[in-house]
Amino acid sequence: MSETFELVLRGSSVLIDGAFRPAEIAITGGRIAAISDTHLIGIETVELADDEVLLPGLVDSHVHINEPGRIEWEGFASATRAAAAGGVTTLIDMPLNSIPPTIDVPSLEIKRAAATGQIGVDIGFWGGAVPQNLGTLRTLWDAGVFGFKCFLSPSGVDEFDHLSADELDLAMAEIAGFGGLLIVHAEDPTVLDAHANDGGADYRRFVESRPDQSEVTAIARVIEGVRRHGTRAHILHLSSAAALPALRAARAEGLPITVETCPHYLSFDEEHIPDGATEYKCCPPIRSNANRDLLWQGLVDGDIDIVVTDHSPSTAELKFAGDGDFGAAWGGIAGLQTGLAAVWSEAQRRGIPLQQVVGWMSRGPADLVGLTDRGRIEVGARADLVAFAPAQEFTVHASDLQHKNPVTAFEGRELRGVVRSTWLRGRLTDDVPHGELLTRA
């Protein structure tokens, strides 16, 4: 080919169509213009190092950025820096824990205005489905949100109420009416109330307060609603493998339901979490090692579709409130920058290839939200790309991360896989933010 492109990336191991092979990637106008085994001409040419592979940028559809309103927890600038450092080029921001939450068009516009000019990667937004906005969800959909998040039990913040069983049914009927997507934090409040305890430093007691049955019961209710209304539904942050048989049966039935899990559920287990170590607190909780094995098997078998971080940071003061009391500490794990390395490290130990991990964390989430121009290396796709050194090891230190607060459950953990460079639309991510605000196509 005699055409001259803006940028050519050359690598001995490029992930194309689910397999690694030598290739040259030509980029013009922010998109992949050509893929070739032969010499392509670029105004600029970058040769990847021998120990680097070229991956599509990851898509993380479950991130709490918290701006505006709780910017001391996280913000658009710090979150997108962390994303780029971790190989993530597209984020979809949750409607909480910002103030106001994204539950109507004016609050969406406030959030978009807050993000403008300071995002280092692309960002879209989920809307919220709460009791107060049922019947008006179509306006948010038409304004470009990617779907609607709801809680079936208290969310942890007063300004984002959970849906009762009847309200869930109303929301599912409404969303099905315009072909939207409902994403669900599925824990049943009745089960949680029946197992509530007085907290304390014992991690096992915390897990007992949020048993598997809370997820199993809530997910069964979602499946019933999908069957009744035909609503597209997505189960967020699956923690309990006990729910997999019901989900597997629902999907075999042809119901439009998808499932995600998170790096912390795939990396940690209940048996190795020390008492008082509230950096590991999240809801639903990290469960047993046997449960973790079943989650991995669910991914391999296709019962779980994607892996996203549920990056849910807070200040250190909130995360360690109560001096080790799991009942008092904020529940949420900051894992945006470490997600790829954490999942790859454990996957490699289990003999799972890198291309499968990348599929769960790039193409899968992109397809979930309808952004099919990214999460893959193919002609016409966005030139969102990552140079990744899969064999390089490092130790996680919170002080080295780009997250606003130096708190991570991965502190001191030895991981494998380092992001060396991240390109957004063919341009290296740097200190000049050039991310875009996304709306649903």
Short mmCIF file of C-alpha atoms in Angstrom, two decimals:
data_model
loop_
_atom_site.label_atom_id
_atom_site.label_comp_id
_atom_site.label_asym_id
_atom_site.label_seq_id
_atom_site.Cartn_x
_atom_site.Cartn_y
_atom_site.Cartn_z
CA MET A 1 0.00 0.00 0.00
CA SER A 2 1.36 3.42 -0.98
CA GLU A 3 -0.98 5.53 1.15
CA THR A 4 0.61 7.50 3.97
CA PHE A 5 -1.20 7.29 7.30
CA GLU A 6 -1.01 9.55 10.33
CA LEU A 7 0.33 6.80 12.60
CA VAL A 8 1.46 3.21 12.16
CA LEU A 9 1.89 0.85 15.10
CA ARG A 10 3.98 -2.26 14.46
CA GLY A 11 4.00 -5.24 16.76
CA SER A 12 4.93 -8.88 16.77
CA SER A 13 1.83 -9.73 18.83
CA VAL A 14 -1.37 -7.84 18.00
CA LEU A 15 -4.80 -9.07 19.15
CA ILE A 16 -6.94 -9.40 16.02
CA ASP A 17 -10.07 -11.54 15.74
CA GLY A 18 -9.37 -13.24 19.05
CA ALA A 19 -5.79 -14.28 18.29
CA PHE A 20 -2.34 -12.73 18.53
CA ARG A 21 -0.27 -12.31 15.39
CA PRO A 22 2.30 -9.92 13.91
CA ALA A 23 0.63 -6.93 12.31
CA GLU A 24 0.88 -3.28 11.42
CA ILE A 25 -2.00 -1.01 12.38
CA ALA A 26 -2.51 2.19 10.38
CA ILE A 27 -4.42 5.05 11.96
CA THR A 28 -5.93 8.13 10.36
CA GLY A 29 -8.59 10.45 11.71
CA GLY A 30 -8.71 8.63 15.04
CA ARG A 31 -9.74 5.31 13.49
CA ILE A 32 -8.01 2.19 12.27
CA ALA A 33 -7.62 2.68 8.52
CA ALA A 34 -5.71 -0.47 7.60
CA ILE A 35 -4.30 -3.68 9.05
CA SER A 36 -1.52 -5.40 7.19
CA ASP A 37 1.29 -7.91 7.47
CA THR A 38 3.33 -5.80 5.05
CA HIS A 39 5.01 -2.44 5.31
CA LEU A 40 2.65 0.47 5.95
CA ILE A 41 3.83 4.06 5.73
CA GLY A 42 3.09 6.48 8.55
CA ILE A 43 3.96 10.08 9.22
CA GLU A 44 4.79 8.64 12.62
CA THR A 45 5.71 5.00 13.24
CA VAL A 46 5.88 3.25 16.60
CA GLU A 47 7.52 -0.14 17.02
CA LEU A 48 6.28 -2.06 20.02
CA ALA A 49 8.91 -3.65 22.24
CA ASP A 50 9.48 -7.37 21.95
CA ASP A 51 7.78 -8.02 25.30
CA GLU A 52 4.70 -5.91 24.45
CA VAL A 53 1.37 -6.93 22.93
CA LEU A 54 -1.11 -4.56 21.31
CA LEU A 55 -4.62 -4.71 22.73
CA PRO A 56 -7.83 -2.80 22.10
CA GLY A 57 -8.55 -0.23 24.79
CA LEU A 58 -10.70 -1.64 27.58
CA VAL A 59 -14.29 -0.53 28.15
CA ASP A 60 -15.39 -0.28 31.78
CA SER A 61 -19.16 0.03 32.02
CA HIS A 62 -19.29 0.14 35.84
CA VAL A 63 -17.49 3.11 37.37
CA HIS A 64 -18.49 5.54 40.13
CA ILE A 65 -16.75 8.86 39.47
CA ASN A 66 -18.79 10.79 42.08
CA GLU A 67 -18.49 14.24 40.50
CA PRO A 68 -20.20 16.59 41.15
CA GLY A 69 -21.10 16.48 44.81
CA ARG A 70 -18.57 14.03 46.23
CA ILE A 71 -15.46 15.11 44.37
CA GLU A 72 -13.35 14.43 47.46
CA TRP A 73 -14.05 10.71 46.80
CA GLU A 74 -13.06 10.81 43.11
CA GLY A 75 -13.50 13.10 40.11
CA PHE A 76 -13.43 13.06 36.33
CA ALA A 77 -9.80 14.16 36.06
CA SER A 78 -8.38 11.62 38.52
CA ALA A 79 -10.65 8.77 37.40
CA THR A 80 -9.78 9.17 33.73
CA ARG A 81 -6.06 9.40 34.49
CA ALA A 82 -6.37 6.13 36.41
CA ALA A 83 -8.36 4.59 33.56
CA ALA A 84 -5.75 5.47 30.94
CA ALA A 85 -2.95 4.19 33.18
CA GLY A 86 -4.84 0.89 33.46
CA GLY A 87 -5.52 0.55 29.72
CA VAL A 88 -9.17 1.66 29.90
CA THR A 89 -10.20 4.07 27.14
CA THR A 90 -13.99 4.20 27.65
CA LEU A 91 -15.95 4.54 30.89
CA ILE A 92 -19.69 4.51 31.55
CA ASP A 93 -20.33 6.43 34.76
CA MET A 94 -22.92 5.30 37.30
CA PRO A 95 -25.76 7.66 38.30
CA LEU A 96 -24.64 7.64 41.94
CA ASN A 97 -22.75 8.64 44.14
CA SER A 98 -22.72 12.08 42.58
CA ILE A 99 -24.97 14.84 43.85
CA PRO A 100 -27.36 15.25 42.14
CA PRO A 101 -27.71 11.67 40.98
CA THR A 102 -28.43 11.22 37.27
CA ILE A 103 -32.18 10.65 37.52
CA ASP A 104 -33.50 13.31 35.15
CA VAL A 105 -32.31 15.34 32.17
CA PRO A 106 -31.23 18.42 34.19
CA SER A 107 -29.01 16.25 36.43
CA LEU A 108 -27.52 14.58 33.34
CA GLU A 109 -26.66 18.00 31.94
CA ILE A 110 -25.06 19.00 35.25
CA LYS A 111 -22.88 15.90 35.13
CA ARG A 112 -21.93 16.44 31.49
CA ALA A 113 -20.98 20.04 32.26
CA ALA A 114 -18.84 18.92 35.20
CA ALA A 115 -16.95 16.47 32.97
CA THR A 116 -16.35 18.87 30.09
CA GLY A 117 -12.72 19.79 29.56
CA GLN A 118 -11.17 17.46 32.10
CA ILE A 119 -11.62 13.89 30.87
CA GLY A 120 -8.64 11.89 29.66
CA VAL A 121 -10.72 9.05 28.17
CA ASP A 122 -14.21 8.82 26.69
CA ILE A 123 -17.16 8.84 29.10
CA GLY A 124 -20.84 8.02 28.78
CA PHE A 125 -23.49 7.95 31.48
CA TRP A 126 -26.04 5.60 32.96
CA GLY A 127 -29.31 7.00 34.20
CA GLY A 128 -30.98 5.94 37.43
CA ALA A 129 -34.34 4.26 37.97
CA VAL A 130 -35.69 5.32 41.37
CA PRO A 131 -39.22 5.51 42.74
CA GLN A 132 -39.36 9.26 42.11
CA ASN A 133 -38.72 9.14 38.35
CA LEU A 134 -40.74 6.13 37.24
CA GLY A 135 -42.94 7.09 34.33
CA THR A 136 -40.41 9.62 33.01
CA LEU A 137 -37.49 7.34 32.11
CA ARG A 138 -37.98 7.82 28.37
CA THR A 139 -36.81 11.44 28.63
CA LEU A 140 -33.43 10.32 29.98
CA TRP A 141 -33.19 7.60 27.34
CA ASP A 142 -33.85 10.13 24.59
CA ALA A 143 -31.19 12.40 26.14
CA GLY A 144 -28.60 9.67 25.50
CA VAL A 145 -28.03 7.63 28.65
CA PHE A 146 -26.97 4.04 28.02
CA GLY A 147 -29.55 2.49 30.32
CA PHE A 148 -30.92 2.65 33.85
CA LYS A 149 -29.45 1.46 37.10
CA CYS A 150 -31.63 0.40 39.99
CA PHE A 151 -31.09 -1.05 43.45
CA LEU A 152 -33.37 -3.68 44.95
CA SER A 153 -32.05 -2.90 48.45
CA PRO A 154 -30.83 0.37 50.01
CA SER A 155 -28.04 1.93 47.95
CA GLY A 156 -26.06 3.39 50.83
CA VAL A 157 -26.77 7.02 49.87
CA ASP A 158 -29.97 8.82 50.78
CA GLU A 159 -30.45 10.56 47.44
CA PHE A 160 -30.76 7.32 45.42
CA ASP A 161 -33.69 5.20 46.65
CA HIS A 162 -34.11 1.52 45.89
CA LEU A 163 -37.09 0.00 44.07
CA SER A 164 -39.65 -2.18 45.81
CA ALA A 165 -40.82 -5.36 44.07
CA ASP A 166 -43.83 -3.52 42.61
CA GLU A 167 -41.69 -0.58 41.52
CA LEU A 168 -39.23 -2.92 39.84
CA ASP A 169 -42.10 -4.38 37.85
CA LEU A 170 -43.24 -0.90 36.81
CA ALA A 171 -39.70 0.07 35.78
CA MET A 172 -39.23 -3.09 33.74
CA ALA A 173 -42.50 -2.58 31.90
CA GLU A 174 -41.66 1.06 31.19
CA ILE A 175 -38.12 0.32 29.96
CA ALA A 176 -39.29 -2.57 27.78
CA GLY A 177 -41.72 -0.16 26.13
CA PHE A 178 -38.91 1.82 24.51
CA GLY A 179 -36.31 -0.94 24.19
CA GLY A 180 -34.03 0.28 26.97
CA LEU A 181 -31.64 -1.58 29.24
CA LEU A 182 -32.06 -2.07 32.99
CA ILE A 183 -28.94 -2.79 35.06
CA VAL A 184 -29.61 -4.15 38.53
CA HIS A 185 -27.85 -4.21 41.89
CA ALA A 186 -29.50 -7.46 42.91
CA GLU A 187 -29.64 -8.03 46.67
CA ASP A 188 -32.97 -8.75 48.34
CA PRO A 189 -33.78 -6.41 51.27
CA THR A 190 -35.92 -8.97 53.12
CA VAL A 191 -33.06 -11.47 53.16
CA LEU A 192 -30.62 -8.75 54.22
CA ASP A 193 -32.89 -7.65 57.07
CA ALA A 194 -33.24 -11.24 58.28
CA HIS A 195 -29.45 -11.63 58.46
CA ALA A 196 -28.50 -8.20 59.76
CA ASN A 197 -26.02 -8.15 62.64
CA ASP A 198 -24.21 -5.56 64.71
CA GLY A 199 -21.11 -5.46 62.51
CA GLY A 200 -17.70 -5.55 64.09
CA ALA A 201 -14.27 -6.52 62.84
CA ASP A 202 -15.04 -10.18 62.01
CA TYR A 203 -15.12 -10.43 58.22
CA ARG A 204 -17.02 -13.71 58.35
CA ARG A 205 -19.86 -11.96 60.21
CA PHE A 206 -19.99 -9.34 57.49
CA VAL A 207 -20.38 -12.02 54.82
CA GLU A 208 -23.07 -13.69 56.93
CA SER A 209 -24.99 -10.41 56.93
CA ARG A 210 -25.18 -10.47 53.11
CA PRO A 211 -25.64 -14.19 52.30
CA ASP A 212 -25.77 -15.83 48.88
CA GLN A 213 -29.54 -16.06 49.21
CA SER A 214 -29.86 -12.28 49.00
CA GLU A 215 -28.48 -12.39 45.45
CA VAL A 216 -30.29 -15.59 44.49
CA THR A 217 -33.69 -14.22 45.56
CA ALA A 218 -33.20 -10.81 43.93
CA ILE A 219 -31.95 -12.29 40.66
CA ALA A 220 -34.93 -14.64 40.55
CA ARG A 221 -37.18 -11.58 40.77
CA VAL A 222 -35.35 -9.92 37.89
CA ILE A 223 -35.64 -13.08 35.78
CA GLU A 224 -39.40 -13.17 36.45
CA GLY A 225 -39.69 -9.58 35.27
CA VAL A 226 -37.67 -10.23 32.12
CA ARG A 227 -39.89 -13.19 31.34
CA ARG A 228 -43.04 -11.13 31.92
CA HIS A 229 -42.08 -7.95 30.08
CA GLY A 230 -39.23 -8.87 27.74
CA THR A 231 -37.03 -6.18 29.29
CA ARG A 232 -33.32 -6.33 28.53
CA ALA A 233 -31.67 -6.71 31.93
CA HIS A 234 -28.10 -6.89 33.15
CA ILE A 235 -27.01 -8.21 36.55
CA LEU A 236 -24.33 -6.05 38.12
CA HIS A 237 -21.28 -7.27 40.09
CA LEU A 238 -22.31 -10.89 40.55
CA SER A 239 -20.67 -12.10 43.73
CA SER A 240 -22.52 -15.35 44.42
CA ALA A 241 -22.02 -18.32 42.11
CA ALA A 242 -25.16 -19.79 43.69
CA ALA A 243 -27.18 -17.64 41.27
CA LEU A 244 -25.52 -19.08 38.16
CA PRO A 245 -27.87 -22.07 37.64
CA ALA A 246 -30.94 -19.82 37.50
CA LEU A 247 -29.19 -17.39 35.18
CA ARG A 248 -27.99 -20.22 32.96
CA ALA A 249 -31.52 -21.57 32.69
CA ALA A 250 -32.96 -18.13 31.94
CA ARG A 251 -30.48 -17.55 29.16
CA ALA A 252 -31.11 -21.02 27.73
CA GLU A 253 -34.76 -20.03 27.65
CA GLY A 254 -33.78 -17.13 25.43
CA LEU A 255 -34.37 -14.37 27.96
CA PRO A 256 -32.36 -11.18 27.25
CA ILE A 257 -30.30 -11.13 30.42
CA THR A 258 -26.55 -10.59 30.79
CA VAL A 259 -24.19 -10.82 33.75
CA GLU A 260 -20.97 -9.21 34.97
CA THR A 261 -18.51 -9.86 37.73
CA CYS A 262 -15.53 -7.86 39.00
CA PRO A 263 -11.76 -8.17 39.53
CA HIS A 264 -12.06 -8.24 43.32
CA TYR A 265 -14.42 -11.23 43.27
CA LEU A 266 -11.99 -13.03 40.95
CA SER A 267 -8.86 -12.09 42.92
CA PHE A 268 -9.71 -12.40 46.62
CA ASP A 269 -11.48 -14.89 48.84
CA GLU A 270 -13.12 -14.79 52.24
CA GLU A 271 -10.60 -17.15 53.80
CA HIS A 272 -7.71 -14.74 53.28
CA ILE A 273 -9.34 -11.44 54.29
CA PRO A 274 -8.11 -10.42 57.75
CA ASP A 275 -10.52 -9.26 60.40
CA GLY A 276 -10.77 -5.48 60.47
CA ALA A 277 -9.47 -5.11 56.89
CA THR A 278 -12.27 -2.85 55.69
CA GLU A 279 -10.42 -2.04 52.47
CA TYR A 280 -12.02 -5.29 51.25
CA LYS A 281 -15.58 -4.29 52.10
CA CYS A 282 -17.97 -4.22 49.15
CA CYS A 283 -21.60 -5.11 48.59
CA PRO A 284 -22.30 -7.84 47.69
CA PRO A 285 -19.26 -9.19 49.53
CA ILE A 286 -16.21 -11.15 48.50
CA ARG A 287 -17.10 -14.77 49.25
CA SER A 288 -15.26 -18.09 49.64
CA ASN A 289 -12.45 -19.50 47.54
CA ALA A 290 -14.77 -22.26 46.31
CA ASN A 291 -17.23 -19.57 45.20
CA ARG A 292 -14.42 -17.72 43.42
CA ASP A 293 -13.54 -20.89 41.48
CA LEU A 294 -17.15 -21.18 40.36
CA LEU A 295 -17.19 -17.56 39.16
CA TRP A 296 -14.13 -18.25 37.04
CA GLN A 297 -15.81 -21.36 35.66
CA GLY A 298 -18.90 -19.27 34.91
CA LEU A 299 -16.78 -16.92 32.83
CA VAL A 300 -15.10 -19.75 30.93
CA ASP A 301 -18.47 -21.44 30.31
CA GLY A 302 -20.07 -18.20 29.09
CA ASP A 303 -22.55 -17.91 31.95
CA ILE A 304 -20.93 -14.60 32.93
CA ASP A 305 -20.45 -12.19 30.05
CA ILE A 306 -18.05 -9.48 31.13
CA VAL A 307 -15.62 -8.28 33.79
CA VAL A 308 -15.78 -4.64 34.90
CA THR A 309 -14.34 -2.95 37.96
CA ASP A 310 -17.25 -1.44 39.90
CA HIS A 311 -14.69 1.22 40.82
CA SER A 312 -16.33 2.66 43.94
CA PRO A 313 -13.85 4.84 45.83
CA SER A 314 -14.22 7.00 48.90
CA THR A 315 -11.99 8.95 51.20
CA ALA A 316 -9.69 6.99 53.50
CA GLU A 317 -11.64 8.42 56.43
CA LEU A 318 -14.84 6.76 55.22
CA LYS A 319 -13.17 3.56 54.09
CA PHE A 320 -11.58 3.00 57.48
CA ALA A 321 -14.40 4.46 59.59
CA GLY A 322 -15.04 2.51 62.74
CA ASP A 323 -11.42 1.40 63.09
CA GLY A 324 -11.99 -1.98 61.44
CA ASP A 325 -15.75 -2.23 61.95
CA PHE A 326 -17.28 -3.63 58.77
CA GLY A 327 -20.63 -2.23 59.77
CA ALA A 328 -19.31 1.34 59.89
CA ALA A 329 -16.89 1.45 56.95
CA TRP A 330 -17.86 2.54 53.44
CA GLY A 331 -18.46 -0.39 51.10
CA GLY A 332 -16.68 -0.09 47.77
CA ILE A 333 -13.40 -1.05 46.13
CA ALA A 334 -11.25 1.26 44.02
CA GLY A 335 -9.88 -0.90 41.23
CA LEU A 336 -10.02 1.07 38.00
CA GLN A 337 -6.28 1.25 37.38
CA THR A 338 -5.48 -2.29 38.57
CA GLY A 339 -8.37 -4.19 36.96
CA LEU A 340 -6.64 -5.60 33.89
CA ALA A 341 -3.50 -6.67 35.74
CA ALA A 342 -5.51 -8.24 38.56
CA VAL A 343 -7.70 -10.32 36.28
CA TRP A 344 -4.82 -11.30 33.99
CA SER A 345 -2.64 -12.35 36.92
CA GLU A 346 -5.26 -14.75 38.22
CA ALA A 347 -6.31 -15.90 34.75
CA GLN A 348 -2.74 -16.81 33.84
CA ARG A 349 -2.44 -18.85 37.03
CA ARG A 350 -5.54 -20.76 35.91
CA GLY A 351 -4.31 -21.30 32.35
CA ILE A 352 -6.77 -18.85 30.78
CA PRO A 353 -5.29 -16.98 27.80
CA LEU A 354 -4.91 -13.22 27.67
CA GLN A 355 -7.15 -12.89 24.61
CA GLN A 356 -10.05 -14.33 26.57
CA VAL A 357 -9.49 -11.87 29.42
CA VAL A 358 -9.37 -8.96 26.98
CA GLY A 359 -12.61 -10.09 25.37
CA TRP A 360 -14.35 -9.99 28.76
CA MET A 361 -13.00 -6.50 29.45
CA SER A 362 -13.14 -4.80 26.03
CA ARG A 363 -15.43 -6.14 23.32
CA GLY A 364 -17.92 -7.57 25.81
CA PRO A 365 -18.65 -4.34 27.71
CA ALA A 366 -18.56 -2.33 24.46
CA ASP A 367 -21.21 -4.59 22.95
CA LEU A 368 -23.32 -4.42 26.12
CA VAL A 369 -23.69 -0.65 25.79
CA GLY A 370 -23.87 -0.59 22.00
CA LEU A 371 -20.44 0.98 21.38
CA THR A 372 -19.47 -1.51 18.71
CA ASP A 373 -16.86 0.82 17.20
CA ARG A 374 -14.42 0.07 20.04
CA GLY A 375 -13.12 -2.80 22.16
CA ARG A 376 -11.66 -4.49 19.06
CA ILE A 377 -8.83 -4.04 16.57
CA GLU A 378 -10.40 -3.98 13.12
CA VAL A 379 -10.62 -1.61 10.19
CA GLY A 380 -13.06 1.22 10.95
CA ALA A 381 -12.87 0.78 14.71
CA ARG A 382 -11.77 3.53 17.03
CA ALA A 383 -8.00 3.67 17.37
CA ASP A 384 -8.17 3.13 21.15
CA LEU A 385 -5.18 0.88 21.74
CA VAL A 386 -2.93 -0.33 24.54
CA ALA A 387 0.68 -1.50 24.59
CA PHE A 388 0.71 -4.11 27.36
CA ALA A 389 3.64 -6.06 28.78
CA PRO A 390 1.95 -9.25 30.02
CA ALA A 391 5.00 -10.78 31.69
CA GLN A 392 6.21 -7.74 33.62
CA GLU A 393 5.52 -7.97 37.34
CA PHE A 394 4.94 -5.16 39.80
CA THR A 395 3.77 -4.57 43.36
CA VAL A 396 0.67 -2.46 43.91
CA HIS A 397 1.12 0.57 46.14
CA ALA A 398 -1.86 2.88 46.53
CA SER A 399 0.44 5.90 46.56
CA ASP A 400 1.51 5.04 42.99
CA LEU A 401 -2.03 4.96 41.60
CA GLN A 402 -3.85 7.84 39.92
CA HIS A 403 -6.99 7.41 42.05
CA LYS A 404 -7.73 10.48 44.13
CA ASN A 405 -7.53 8.60 47.44
CA PRO A 406 -4.59 6.28 48.22
CA VAL A 407 -6.74 3.32 49.27
CA THR A 408 -6.85 -0.03 47.50
CA ALA A 409 -7.65 -3.62 48.43
CA PHE A 410 -4.75 -4.59 46.13
CA GLU A 411 -2.16 -2.85 48.35
CA GLY A 412 1.05 -4.91 48.42
CA ARG A 413 -0.24 -7.49 45.97
CA GLU A 414 2.16 -8.81 43.35
CA LEU A 415 0.52 -8.55 39.91
CA ARG A 416 1.59 -9.34 36.39
CA GLY A 417 0.95 -7.15 33.34
CA VAL A 418 1.93 -3.51 32.89
CA VAL A 419 0.28 -0.95 30.63
CA ARG A 420 3.14 0.85 28.89
CA SER A 421 1.21 3.15 26.53
CA THR A 422 -2.44 3.99 25.88
CA TRP A 423 -3.70 5.63 22.70
CA LEU A 424 -7.10 7.33 22.53
CA ARG A 425 -8.20 7.87 18.91
CA GLY A 426 -4.60 7.32 17.86
CA ARG A 427 -3.20 9.88 20.27
CA LEU A 428 -1.23 9.01 23.38
CA THR A 429 -3.06 9.82 26.57
CA ASP A 430 -1.19 12.54 28.40
CA ASP A 431 -1.77 15.47 30.70
CA VAL A 432 -3.90 17.28 28.11
CA PRO A 433 -7.41 15.77 28.42
CA HIS A 434 -8.87 14.82 25.05
CA GLY A 435 -11.64 12.40 25.96
CA GLU A 436 -15.12 12.77 24.50
CA LEU A 437 -18.55 12.77 26.10
CA LEU A 438 -20.59 9.92 24.68
CA THR A 439 -24.29 9.56 24.10
CA ARG A 440 -26.10 6.37 23.19
CA ALA A 441 -26.29 5.96 19.42
#
